[in-house]
Amino acid sequence: MNTFSIAIHGGAGTLVKGMMTPELEVQYKLALKKALDAGYAIIENGGTAIDAVEKAVVLLEDSPLFNAGKGSVFTATEGHEMDAAIMDGKTLNAGAVSLITGIKNPVSLSRDVMERSEHVFLAGEGAMQFAKELNYKLENESYFYDELRHNQWLEIKGTDNFQLDHSLKKDSKFGTVGAVACDKNGDIAAATSTGGMTNKKWGRVGDSPMIGAGNYANNKTCAVSCTGSGEFFIRGVVAYDVACLIEHKNMSLKEASEEVINKRILDIGGDGGLIAVDTKGNIAMPFNTEGMYRASKSSAGKEEIAIYKD
Ligand code: ASP
């Protein structure tokens, strides 16, 4: 039987030891463990990688700790605009949504775009219309309200600044979530979901919902979910670049992921990290920031839940 595995992230950034209380650290690790275990249980019971990554991301979206779903950051107009994507490495089917509001689980809407529309990417009002036709319930603003995120926004409200959830402020909460998995059949999948950047405006969209930039899966190579400075990850076509290095340069998953995160994206000024798996169940989780909320588990017996560099 194929080695099966799953990896998840909850954002990368200025995460240094001692930055948060031990209690909060425990909460983050518990939230990561809950999502990891739920995704792992699906593949352990013979389920598909695509089901596992959706489930893990749904649980991370439901936690107020991460910048996705419930914990999404505030936009310049004091609202929430969320982005998500999902991709099935076996079929190369993909779905993505952007600039959506009021949806509890954007990752599930992206899966519906993949499976219940003829399209790959729906944005804004059109995506909301699609959700309405599928009878999605809309949450009101209070569901997404979080005092700390609101304070983060108040500090830069009315300025032209926008801010990555996990940069600059050492006490700020950290962002974007994602999952990648390899199931017992050796099929792989990736999912990513985010609230984007605090105080974003003009319909700003980051890398997370862009197939090939923040999210990609192909059974020929690997499944990847990214987190970091979206503008750079878009220009670096990061997730696809990892796949290209494996396909065209014969690199291993680890070599390709590290080349992109520790060299290529740094060379153009980007900071962040990624999680990746291949069809043999190998896992890579490199980041070039101080830390990245991350967790992984493999049938080969390894489980890791970590925040900081070491
Ligand atoms: N990559 C996300 C974006 O630019 C942000 C993040 O990873 O926290 O929207």
PDB file of C-alpha atoms and ligand atoms in Angstrom:
ATOM      1  CA  MET A   1       0.000   0.000   0.000  1.00  0.00           C
ATOM      2  CA  ASN A   2       1.074   3.536  -0.710  1.00  0.00           C
ATOM      3  CA  THR A   3       2.372   5.627   2.194  1.00  0.00           C
ATOM      4  CA  PHE A   4      -0.376   8.163   2.853  1.00  0.00           C
ATOM      5  CA  SER A   5       0.146  11.549   4.445  1.00  0.00           C
ATOM      6  CA  ILE A   6      -1.269  14.977   5.140  1.00  0.00           C
ATOM      7  CA  ALA A   7       0.247  18.379   5.913  1.00  0.00           C
ATOM      8  CA  ILE A   8      -1.497  21.584   6.943  1.00  0.00           C
ATOM      9  CA  HIS A   9      -0.489  25.202   7.595  1.00  0.00           C
ATOM     10  CA  GLY A  10      -2.021  28.166   9.375  1.00  0.00           C
ATOM     11  CA  GLY A  11       0.181  30.916   7.934  1.00  0.00           C
ATOM     12  CA  ALA A  12       3.838  31.941   8.023  1.00  0.00           C
ATOM     13  CA  GLY A  13       5.409  35.127   9.375  1.00  0.00           C
ATOM     14  CA  THR A  14       7.051  36.930  12.244  1.00  0.00           C
ATOM     15  CA  LEU A  15       6.562  34.097  14.682  1.00  0.00           C
ATOM     16  CA  VAL A  16       9.270  34.136  17.329  1.00  0.00           C
ATOM     17  CA  LYS A  17       9.480  32.172  20.533  1.00  0.00           C
ATOM     18  CA  GLY A  18       8.119  34.013  23.549  1.00  0.00           C
ATOM     19  CA  MET A  19       5.883  36.163  21.349  1.00  0.00           C
ATOM     20  CA  MET A  20       2.699  34.626  22.639  1.00  0.00           C
ATOM     21  CA  THR A  21       1.525  33.205  25.923  1.00  0.00           C
ATOM     22  CA  PRO A  22       2.003  29.467  26.511  1.00  0.00           C
ATOM     23  CA  GLU A  23      -1.810  29.167  26.723  1.00  0.00           C
ATOM     24  CA  LEU A  24      -2.266  30.700  23.270  1.00  0.00           C
ATOM     25  CA  GLU A  25       0.450  28.479  21.865  1.00  0.00           C
ATOM     26  CA  VAL A  26      -1.432  25.458  23.198  1.00  0.00           C
ATOM     27  CA  GLN A  27      -4.629  26.721  21.555  1.00  0.00           C
ATOM     28  CA  TYR A  28      -2.888  27.037  18.178  1.00  0.00           C
ATOM     29  CA  LYS A  29      -1.408  23.562  18.453  1.00  0.00           C
ATOM     30  CA  LEU A  30      -4.756  22.085  19.455  1.00  0.00           C
ATOM     31  CA  ALA A  31      -6.491  23.750  16.511  1.00  0.00           C
ATOM     32  CA  LEU A  32      -3.804  22.422  14.157  1.00  0.00           C
ATOM     33  CA  LYS A  33      -4.056  18.934  15.672  1.00  0.00           C
ATOM     34  CA  LYS A  34      -7.825  18.852  15.327  1.00  0.00           C
ATOM     35  CA  ALA A  35      -7.631  19.712  11.614  1.00  0.00           C
ATOM     36  CA  LEU A  36      -4.718  17.335  11.038  1.00  0.00           C
ATOM     37  CA  ASP A  37      -6.431  14.402  12.751  1.00  0.00           C
ATOM     38  CA  ALA A  38      -9.713  14.955  10.899  1.00  0.00           C
ATOM     39  CA  GLY A  39      -7.977  15.014   7.520  1.00  0.00           C
ATOM     40  CA  TYR A  40      -5.768  12.059   8.399  1.00  0.00           C
ATOM     41  CA  ALA A  41      -8.754   9.971   9.555  1.00  0.00           C
ATOM     42  CA  ILE A  42     -10.315  10.384   6.103  1.00  0.00           C
ATOM     43  CA  ILE A  43      -7.317   9.011   4.228  1.00  0.00           C
ATOM     44  CA  GLU A  44      -6.651   6.362   6.876  1.00  0.00           C
ATOM     45  CA  ASN A  45     -10.176   5.056   6.315  1.00  0.00           C
ATOM     46  CA  GLY A  46      -9.621   4.858   2.583  1.00  0.00           C
ATOM     47  CA  GLY A  47     -11.104   8.244   1.701  1.00  0.00           C
ATOM     48  CA  THR A  48      -9.751  10.574  -0.976  1.00  0.00           C
ATOM     49  CA  ALA A  49      -7.078  13.242  -0.712  1.00  0.00           C
ATOM     50  CA  ILE A  50      -9.535  15.850  -1.955  1.00  0.00           C
ATOM     51  CA  ASP A  51     -11.994  15.048   0.877  1.00  0.00           C
ATOM     52  CA  ALA A  52      -9.155  15.156   3.399  1.00  0.00           C
ATOM     53  CA  VAL A  53      -7.843  18.578   2.357  1.00  0.00           C
ATOM     54  CA  GLU A  54     -11.332  20.089   2.257  1.00  0.00           C
ATOM     55  CA  LYS A  55     -12.140  18.775   5.741  1.00  0.00           C
ATOM     56  CA  ALA A  56      -8.869  19.984   7.255  1.00  0.00           C
ATOM     57  CA  VAL A  57      -9.311  23.464   5.763  1.00  0.00           C
ATOM     58  CA  VAL A  58     -12.969  23.661   6.884  1.00  0.00           C
ATOM     59  CA  LEU A  59     -11.844  23.088  10.483  1.00  0.00           C
ATOM     60  CA  LEU A  60      -9.119  25.731  10.204  1.00  0.00           C
ATOM     61  CA  GLU A  61     -11.655  28.151   8.672  1.00  0.00           C
ATOM     62  CA  ASP A  62     -13.977  27.539  11.628  1.00  0.00           C
ATOM     63  CA  SER A  63     -11.264  28.524  14.113  1.00  0.00           C
ATOM     64  CA  PRO A  64     -11.022  32.260  14.942  1.00  0.00           C
ATOM     65  CA  LEU A  65      -7.250  31.855  15.345  1.00  0.00           C
ATOM     66  CA  PHE A  66      -6.417  31.841  11.639  1.00  0.00           C
ATOM     67  CA  ASN A  67      -6.927  34.400   8.877  1.00  0.00           C
ATOM     68  CA  ALA A  68      -9.521  32.425   6.898  1.00  0.00           C
ATOM     69  CA  GLY A  69     -13.274  31.908   7.227  1.00  0.00           C
ATOM     70  CA  LYS A  70     -14.323  32.966  10.737  1.00  0.00           C
ATOM     71  CA  GLY A  71     -10.976  34.592  11.582  1.00  0.00           C
ATOM     72  CA  SER A  72     -10.631  36.604   8.348  1.00  0.00           C
ATOM     73  CA  VAL A  73      -8.986  40.038   8.579  1.00  0.00           C
ATOM     74  CA  PHE A  74     -10.819  43.306   7.946  1.00  0.00           C
ATOM     75  CA  THR A  75     -10.821  45.072   4.562  1.00  0.00           C
ATOM     76  CA  ALA A  76     -10.504  48.863   4.117  1.00  0.00           C
ATOM     77  CA  THR A  77     -14.294  49.149   4.277  1.00  0.00           C
ATOM     78  CA  GLU A  78     -14.513  47.180   7.542  1.00  0.00           C
ATOM     79  CA  GLY A  79     -15.787  44.049   5.874  1.00  0.00           C
ATOM     80  CA  HIS A  80     -14.360  40.657   4.969  1.00  0.00           C
ATOM     81  CA  GLU A  81     -13.458  39.421   1.499  1.00  0.00           C
ATOM     82  CA  MET A  82     -12.305  35.842   1.356  1.00  0.00           C
ATOM     83  CA  ASP A  83     -10.474  33.762  -1.256  1.00  0.00           C
ATOM     84  CA  ALA A  84     -10.089  29.978  -1.561  1.00  0.00           C
ATOM     85  CA  ALA A  85      -9.001  27.288  -3.995  1.00  0.00           C
ATOM     86  CA  ILE A  86      -8.923  23.517  -4.260  1.00  0.00           C
ATOM     87  CA  MET A  87      -7.255  21.214  -6.783  1.00  0.00           C
ATOM     88  CA  ASP A  88      -7.411  17.484  -7.439  1.00  0.00           C
ATOM     89  CA  GLY A  89      -4.064  16.130  -8.643  1.00  0.00           C
ATOM     90  CA  LYS A  90      -5.599  13.012 -10.169  1.00  0.00           C
ATOM     91  CA  THR A  91      -7.948  14.786 -12.580  1.00  0.00           C
ATOM     92  CA  LEU A  92      -6.375  18.267 -12.608  1.00  0.00           C
ATOM     93  CA  ASN A  93      -9.847  19.572 -11.817  1.00  0.00           C
ATOM     94  CA  ALA A  94      -9.756  22.793  -9.849  1.00  0.00           C
ATOM     95  CA  GLY A  95     -12.110  25.336  -8.324  1.00  0.00           C
ATOM     96  CA  ALA A  96     -11.519  28.783  -6.872  1.00  0.00           C
ATOM     97  CA  VAL A  97     -13.453  31.716  -5.434  1.00  0.00           C
ATOM     98  CA  SER A  98     -12.396  35.220  -4.670  1.00  0.00           C
ATOM     99  CA  LEU A  99     -13.785  38.358  -2.988  1.00  0.00           C
ATOM    100  CA  ILE A 100     -16.638  36.474  -1.361  1.00  0.00           C
ATOM    101  CA  THR A 101     -18.433  37.611   1.789  1.00  0.00           C
ATOM    102  CA  GLY A 102     -20.595  35.948   4.415  1.00  0.00           C
ATOM    103  CA  ILE A 103     -19.645  32.384   3.430  1.00  0.00           C
ATOM    104  CA  LYS A 104     -18.678  30.256   6.452  1.00  0.00           C
ATOM    105  CA  ASN A 105     -16.475  27.867   4.482  1.00  0.00           C
ATOM    106  CA  PRO A 106     -15.008  29.384   1.306  1.00  0.00           C
ATOM    107  CA  VAL A 107     -13.081  26.157   0.578  1.00  0.00           C
ATOM    108  CA  SER A 108     -16.355  24.261   0.180  1.00  0.00           C
ATOM    109  CA  LEU A 109     -17.642  26.880  -2.237  1.00  0.00           C
ATOM    110  CA  SER A 110     -14.435  26.491  -4.267  1.00  0.00           C
ATOM    111  CA  ARG A 111     -15.063  22.738  -4.348  1.00  0.00           C
ATOM    112  CA  ASP A 112     -18.598  23.378  -5.580  1.00  0.00           C
ATOM    113  CA  VAL A 113     -17.183  25.585  -8.345  1.00  0.00           C
ATOM    114  CA  MET A 114     -14.974  22.631  -9.316  1.00  0.00           C
ATOM    115  CA  GLU A 115     -17.722  20.020  -9.203  1.00  0.00           C
ATOM    116  CA  ARG A 116     -20.962  21.847  -9.890  1.00  0.00           C
ATOM    117  CA  SER A 117     -20.026  24.494 -12.460  1.00  0.00           C
ATOM    118  CA  GLU A 118     -18.311  24.448 -15.820  1.00  0.00           C
ATOM    119  CA  HIS A 119     -15.769  26.944 -14.549  1.00  0.00           C
ATOM    120  CA  VAL A 120     -12.608  27.104 -12.487  1.00  0.00           C
ATOM    121  CA  PHE A 121     -12.671  30.575 -10.937  1.00  0.00           C
ATOM    122  CA  LEU A 122     -15.647  32.678  -9.817  1.00  0.00           C
ATOM    123  CA  ALA A 123     -15.227  36.087  -8.188  1.00  0.00           C
ATOM    124  CA  GLY A 124     -17.201  38.710  -6.283  1.00  0.00           C
ATOM    125  CA  GLU A 125     -20.903  39.133  -6.965  1.00  0.00           C
ATOM    126  CA  GLY A 126     -20.964  36.317  -9.482  1.00  0.00           C
ATOM    127  CA  ALA A 127     -19.475  33.888  -6.983  1.00  0.00           C
ATOM    128  CA  MET A 128     -22.046  35.045  -4.433  1.00  0.00           C
ATOM    129  CA  GLN A 129     -24.841  34.483  -6.950  1.00  0.00           C
ATOM    130  CA  PHE A 130     -23.515  30.951  -7.531  1.00  0.00           C
ATOM    131  CA  ALA A 131     -23.501  30.335  -3.760  1.00  0.00           C
ATOM    132  CA  LYS A 132     -27.056  31.629  -3.539  1.00  0.00           C
ATOM    133  CA  GLU A 133     -28.204  29.252  -6.255  1.00  0.00           C
ATOM    134  CA  LEU A 134     -26.689  26.383  -4.262  1.00  0.00           C
ATOM    135  CA  ASN A 135     -28.592  27.600  -1.174  1.00  0.00           C
ATOM    136  CA  TYR A 136     -25.526  28.567   0.850  1.00  0.00           C
ATOM    137  CA  LYS A 137     -26.506  30.169   4.139  1.00  0.00           C
ATOM    138  CA  LEU A 138     -24.968  33.611   4.644  1.00  0.00           C
ATOM    139  CA  GLU A 139     -23.436  34.466   7.996  1.00  0.00           C
ATOM    140  CA  ASN A 140     -23.794  38.050   9.189  1.00  0.00           C
ATOM    141  CA  GLU A 141     -20.834  40.312  10.011  1.00  0.00           C
ATOM    142  CA  SER A 142     -20.911  39.421  13.703  1.00  0.00           C
ATOM    143  CA  TYR A 143     -19.863  35.832  12.876  1.00  0.00           C
ATOM    144  CA  PHE A 144     -16.597  37.175  11.441  1.00  0.00           C
ATOM    145  CA  TYR A 145     -16.014  39.847  14.124  1.00  0.00           C
ATOM    146  CA  ASP A 146     -12.886  39.465  16.206  1.00  0.00           C
ATOM    147  CA  GLU A 147     -11.647  42.182  18.536  1.00  0.00           C
ATOM    148  CA  LEU A 148      -7.954  41.690  17.887  1.00  0.00           C
ATOM    149  CA  ARG A 149      -8.377  41.746  14.119  1.00  0.00           C
ATOM    150  CA  HIS A 150     -10.610  44.802  14.403  1.00  0.00           C
ATOM    151  CA  ASN A 151      -7.913  46.579  16.422  1.00  0.00           C
ATOM    152  CA  GLN A 152      -5.306  45.624  13.820  1.00  0.00           C
ATOM    153  CA  TRP A 153      -7.502  47.253  11.224  1.00  0.00           C
ATOM    154  CA  LEU A 154      -8.262  50.380  13.308  1.00  0.00           C
ATOM    155  CA  GLU A 155      -4.529  51.078  13.473  1.00  0.00           C
ATOM    156  CA  ILE A 156      -4.209  51.457   9.702  1.00  0.00           C
ATOM    157  CA  LYS A 157      -7.765  52.401   8.803  1.00  0.00           C
ATOM    158  CA  GLY A 158      -7.998  55.399   6.467  1.00  0.00           C
ATOM    159  CA  THR A 159      -4.374  55.052   5.314  1.00  0.00           C
ATOM    160  CA  ASP A 160      -3.046  53.537   2.110  1.00  0.00           C
ATOM    161  CA  ASN A 161      -1.304  50.839   4.121  1.00  0.00           C
ATOM    162  CA  PHE A 162      -2.290  47.245   3.941  1.00  0.00           C
ATOM    163  CA  GLN A 163      -0.753  44.565   6.003  1.00  0.00           C
ATOM    164  CA  LEU A 164      -0.043  40.885   5.908  1.00  0.00           C
ATOM    165  CA  ASP A 165      -1.738  39.300   8.877  1.00  0.00           C
ATOM    166  CA  HIS A 166       1.499  37.792  10.036  1.00  0.00           C
ATOM    167  CA  SER A 167       4.047  40.544   9.556  1.00  0.00           C
ATOM    168  CA  LEU A 168       5.341  43.642  11.273  1.00  0.00           C
ATOM    169  CA  LYS A 169       3.359  43.408  14.468  1.00  0.00           C
ATOM    170  CA  LYS A 170       4.823  40.776  16.682  1.00  0.00           C
ATOM    171  CA  ASP A 171       1.630  40.428  18.672  1.00  0.00           C
ATOM    172  CA  SER A 172      -0.701  40.089  15.724  1.00  0.00           C
ATOM    173  CA  LYS A 173      -2.540  36.932  14.806  1.00  0.00           C
ATOM    174  CA  PHE A 174      -1.413  34.892  11.900  1.00  0.00           C
ATOM    175  CA  GLY A 175      -2.960  33.880   8.685  1.00  0.00           C
ATOM    176  CA  THR A 176      -3.970  31.913   5.665  1.00  0.00           C
ATOM    177  CA  VAL A 177      -4.652  28.195   5.966  1.00  0.00           C
ATOM    178  CA  GLY A 178      -3.997  25.259   3.680  1.00  0.00           C
ATOM    179  CA  ALA A 179      -3.792  21.490   3.416  1.00  0.00           C
ATOM    180  CA  VAL A 180      -2.167  18.963   1.083  1.00  0.00           C
ATOM    181  CA  ALA A 181      -2.681  15.208   1.198  1.00  0.00           C
ATOM    182  CA  CYS A 182      -1.695  11.949  -0.442  1.00  0.00           C
ATOM    183  CA  ASP A 183      -4.237   9.117  -0.091  1.00  0.00           C
ATOM    184  CA  LYS A 184      -3.848   5.326  -0.121  1.00  0.00           C
ATOM    185  CA  ASN A 185      -4.184   5.274  -3.914  1.00  0.00           C
ATOM    186  CA  GLY A 186      -1.331   7.748  -4.289  1.00  0.00           C
ATOM    187  CA  ASP A 187      -3.688  10.516  -5.404  1.00  0.00           C
ATOM    188  CA  ILE A 188      -2.848  13.992  -4.134  1.00  0.00           C
ATOM    189  CA  ALA A 189      -4.782  17.245  -3.602  1.00  0.00           C
ATOM    190  CA  ALA A 190      -4.312  20.776  -2.278  1.00  0.00           C
ATOM    191  CA  ALA A 191      -6.613  23.398  -0.722  1.00  0.00           C
ATOM    192  CA  THR A 192      -5.942  26.962   0.474  1.00  0.00           C
ATOM    193  CA  SER A 193      -8.175  29.601   2.089  1.00  0.00           C
ATOM    194  CA  THR A 194      -7.558  33.162   3.286  1.00  0.00           C
ATOM    195  CA  GLY A 195      -9.004  36.471   4.364  1.00  0.00           C
ATOM    196  CA  GLY A 196      -6.094  38.162   2.555  1.00  0.00           C
ATOM    197  CA  MET A 197      -4.459  41.292   3.940  1.00  0.00           C
ATOM    198  CA  THR A 198      -5.707  43.721   6.589  1.00  0.00           C
ATOM    199  CA  ASN A 199      -7.070  46.982   5.076  1.00  0.00           C
ATOM    200  CA  LYS A 200      -6.938  45.632   1.495  1.00  0.00           C
ATOM    201  CA  LYS A 201      -8.989  47.554  -1.057  1.00  0.00           C
ATOM    202  CA  TRP A 202      -9.782  47.834  -4.756  1.00  0.00           C
ATOM    203  CA  GLY A 203     -10.724  44.174  -4.944  1.00  0.00           C
ATOM    204  CA  ARG A 204      -7.175  43.094  -4.101  1.00  0.00           C
ATOM    205  CA  VAL A 205      -6.687  39.355  -4.648  1.00  0.00           C
ATOM    206  CA  GLY A 206      -3.635  37.442  -3.441  1.00  0.00           C
ATOM    207  CA  ASP A 207      -2.036  34.191  -4.520  1.00  0.00           C
ATOM    208  CA  SER A 208      -4.192  31.849  -2.419  1.00  0.00           C
ATOM    209  CA  PRO A 209      -7.059  31.326  -4.892  1.00  0.00           C
ATOM    210  CA  MET A 210      -4.816  31.428  -7.973  1.00  0.00           C
ATOM    211  CA  ILE A 211      -4.160  27.990  -9.391  1.00  0.00           C
ATOM    212  CA  GLY A 212      -0.388  27.645  -9.821  1.00  0.00           C
ATOM    213  CA  ALA A 213       0.488  30.580  -7.553  1.00  0.00           C
ATOM    214  CA  GLY A 214      -0.799  29.747  -4.062  1.00  0.00           C
ATOM    215  CA  ASN A 215      -2.351  26.351  -4.737  1.00  0.00           C
ATOM    216  CA  TYR A 216      -1.598  23.492  -7.137  1.00  0.00           C
ATOM    217  CA  ALA A 217      -1.871  19.696  -7.386  1.00  0.00           C
ATOM    218  CA  ASN A 218      -0.814  17.266 -10.090  1.00  0.00           C
ATOM    219  CA  ASN A 219      -0.268  13.517  -9.605  1.00  0.00           C
ATOM    220  CA  LYS A 220       2.703  13.784 -11.957  1.00  0.00           C
ATOM    221  CA  THR A 221       4.599  15.926  -9.459  1.00  0.00           C
ATOM    222  CA  CYS A 222       3.194  17.276  -6.180  1.00  0.00           C
ATOM    223  CA  ALA A 223       0.442  19.108  -4.291  1.00  0.00           C
ATOM    224  CA  VAL A 224       1.320  22.523  -2.841  1.00  0.00           C
ATOM    225  CA  SER A 225      -0.371  25.147  -0.646  1.00  0.00           C
ATOM    226  CA  CYS A 226       1.417  28.456   0.000  1.00  0.00           C
ATOM    227  CA  THR A 227       1.305  31.270   2.534  1.00  0.00           C
ATOM    228  CA  GLY A 228       3.120  34.590   2.498  1.00  0.00           C
ATOM    229  CA  SER A 229       3.317  37.873   0.632  1.00  0.00           C
ATOM    230  CA  GLY A 230       0.781  37.140  -2.088  1.00  0.00           C
ATOM    231  CA  GLU A 231       1.997  39.714  -4.614  1.00  0.00           C
ATOM    232  CA  PHE A 232       5.385  37.962  -4.745  1.00  0.00           C
ATOM    233  CA  PHE A 233       3.922  34.471  -4.754  1.00  0.00           C
ATOM    234  CA  ILE A 234       1.800  35.415  -7.771  1.00  0.00           C
ATOM    235  CA  ARG A 235       4.815  36.764  -9.685  1.00  0.00           C
ATOM    236  CA  GLY A 236       6.891  33.739  -8.696  1.00  0.00           C
ATOM    237  CA  VAL A 237       4.077  31.328  -9.709  1.00  0.00           C
ATOM    238  CA  VAL A 238       5.332  29.518  -6.647  1.00  0.00           C
ATOM    239  CA  ALA A 239       3.199  26.376  -6.370  1.00  0.00           C
ATOM    240  CA  TYR A 240       3.633  25.546 -10.051  1.00  0.00           C
ATOM    241  CA  ASP A 241       7.312  26.374  -9.910  1.00  0.00           C
ATOM    242  CA  VAL A 242       7.818  23.620  -7.312  1.00  0.00           C
ATOM    243  CA  ALA A 243       6.022  21.183  -9.642  1.00  0.00           C
ATOM    244  CA  CYS A 244       8.136  22.345 -12.614  1.00  0.00           C
ATOM    245  CA  LEU A 245      11.416  21.770 -10.780  1.00  0.00           C
ATOM    246  CA  ILE A 246      10.313  18.212  -9.996  1.00  0.00           C
ATOM    247  CA  GLU A 247       9.076  17.546 -13.522  1.00  0.00           C
ATOM    248  CA  HIS A 248      11.765  19.226 -15.574  1.00  0.00           C
ATOM    249  CA  LYS A 249      14.787  19.180 -13.305  1.00  0.00           C
ATOM    250  CA  ASN A 250      14.189  15.846 -11.612  1.00  0.00           C
ATOM    251  CA  MET A 251      14.433  17.393  -8.164  1.00  0.00           C
ATOM    252  CA  SER A 252      12.971  15.647  -5.118  1.00  0.00           C
ATOM    253  CA  LEU A 253       9.971  17.219  -3.373  1.00  0.00           C
ATOM    254  CA  LYS A 254      12.237  18.522  -0.625  1.00  0.00           C
ATOM    255  CA  GLU A 255      14.846  19.958  -2.997  1.00  0.00           C
ATOM    256  CA  ALA A 256      12.253  21.673  -5.200  1.00  0.00           C
ATOM    257  CA  SER A 257      10.310  23.176  -2.275  1.00  0.00           C
ATOM    258  CA  GLU A 258      13.464  24.476  -0.635  1.00  0.00           C
ATOM    259  CA  GLU A 259      14.857  25.896  -3.871  1.00  0.00           C
ATOM    260  CA  VAL A 260      11.675  27.925  -4.365  1.00  0.00           C
ATOM    261  CA  ILE A 261      11.222  29.121  -0.767  1.00  0.00           C
ATOM    262  CA  ASN A 262      14.839  29.625   0.251  1.00  0.00           C
ATOM    263  CA  LYS A 263      16.112  30.977  -3.050  1.00  0.00           C
ATOM    264  CA  ARG A 264      13.750  31.867  -5.881  1.00  0.00           C
ATOM    265  CA  ILE A 265      11.049  33.682  -3.912  1.00  0.00           C
ATOM    266  CA  LEU A 266      13.644  35.345  -1.669  1.00  0.00           C
ATOM    267  CA  ASP A 267      15.501  36.599  -4.769  1.00  0.00           C
ATOM    268  CA  ILE A 268      12.413  38.563  -5.809  1.00  0.00           C
ATOM    269  CA  GLY A 269      11.737  39.817  -2.257  1.00  0.00           C
ATOM    270  CA  GLY A 270       8.977  37.459  -1.136  1.00  0.00           C
ATOM    271  CA  ASP A 271       8.591  35.986   2.314  1.00  0.00           C
ATOM    272  CA  GLY A 272       6.504  33.031   3.407  1.00  0.00           C
ATOM    273  CA  GLY A 273       6.390  29.285   3.157  1.00  0.00           C
ATOM    274  CA  LEU A 274       4.592  26.305   1.705  1.00  0.00           C
ATOM    275  CA  ILE A 275       3.510  22.767   2.445  1.00  0.00           C
ATOM    276  CA  ALA A 276       3.816  20.028  -0.169  1.00  0.00           C
ATOM    277  CA  VAL A 277       3.325  16.288  -0.646  1.00  0.00           C
ATOM    278  CA  ASP A 278       4.076  13.952  -3.530  1.00  0.00           C
ATOM    279  CA  THR A 279       2.408  10.700  -4.606  1.00  0.00           C
ATOM    280  CA  LYS A 280       4.813   8.634  -2.488  1.00  0.00           C
ATOM    281  CA  GLY A 281       3.527  10.405   0.626  1.00  0.00           C
ATOM    282  CA  ASN A 282       6.691  12.482   1.117  1.00  0.00           C
ATOM    283  CA  ILE A 283       6.161  15.790   2.902  1.00  0.00           C
ATOM    284  CA  ALA A 284       8.007  19.146   2.727  1.00  0.00           C
ATOM    285  CA  MET A 285       7.190  22.260   4.787  1.00  0.00           C
ATOM    286  CA  PRO A 286       9.865  24.936   4.131  1.00  0.00           C
ATOM    287  CA  PHE A 287       9.488  28.610   5.112  1.00  0.00           C
ATOM    288  CA  ASN A 288      11.833  31.607   5.002  1.00  0.00           C
ATOM    289  CA  THR A 289      10.139  33.530   7.839  1.00  0.00           C
ATOM    290  CA  GLU A 290      10.725  33.132  11.581  1.00  0.00           C
ATOM    291  CA  GLY A 291       7.906  30.649  11.850  1.00  0.00           C
ATOM    292  CA  MET A 292       4.977  28.922  10.203  1.00  0.00           C
ATOM    293  CA  TYR A 293       2.014  27.261  11.894  1.00  0.00           C
ATOM    294  CA  ARG A 294       2.267  23.767  10.513  1.00  0.00           C
ATOM    295  CA  ALA A 295       1.491  20.124  11.161  1.00  0.00           C
ATOM    296  CA  SER A 296       1.939  16.866   9.306  1.00  0.00           C
ATOM    297  CA  LYS A 297       1.276  13.175   9.730  1.00  0.00           C
ATOM    298  CA  SER A 298       2.271  10.199   7.645  1.00  0.00           C
ATOM    299  CA  SER A 299       1.411   6.485   7.721  1.00  0.00           C
ATOM    300  CA  ALA A 300       5.168   5.993   7.798  1.00  0.00           C
ATOM    301  CA  GLY A 301       4.765   7.012  11.442  1.00  0.00           C
ATOM    302  CA  LYS A 302       5.826  10.618  11.679  1.00  0.00           C
ATOM    303  CA  GLU A 303       3.696  13.356  13.266  1.00  0.00           C
ATOM    304  CA  GLU A 304       4.833  16.959  13.653  1.00  0.00           C
ATOM    305  CA  ILE A 305       3.044  20.003  15.056  1.00  0.00           C
ATOM    306  CA  ALA A 306       5.233  23.093  15.148  1.00  0.00           C
ATOM    307  CA  ILE A 307       5.286  26.877  15.007  1.00  0.00           C
ATOM    308  CA  TYR A 308       8.880  28.080  15.193  1.00  0.00           C
ATOM    309  CA  LYS A 309      11.973  27.415  13.176  1.00  0.00           C
ATOM    310  CA  ASP A 310      13.687  24.662  15.161  1.00  0.00           C
TER     311      ASP A 310
HETATM  312  N1  ASP B   1      -0.896  34.757   0.720  1.00  0.00           N
HETATM  313  C1  ASP B   1      -1.998  35.449   1.338  1.00  0.00           C
HETATM  314  C2  ASP B   1      -2.401  36.621   0.496  1.00  0.00           C
HETATM  315  O1  ASP B   1      -1.518  37.296  -0.038  1.00  0.00           O
HETATM  316  C3  ASP B   1      -1.693  35.944   2.695  1.00  0.00           C
HETATM  317  C4  ASP B   1      -1.146  34.936   3.661  1.00  0.00           C
HETATM  318  O2  ASP B   1      -0.599  33.925   3.286  1.00  0.00           O
HETATM  319  O3  ASP B   1      -1.285  35.182   4.869  1.00  0.00           O
HETATM  320  O4  ASP B   1      -3.571  36.913   0.386  1.00  0.00           O
END
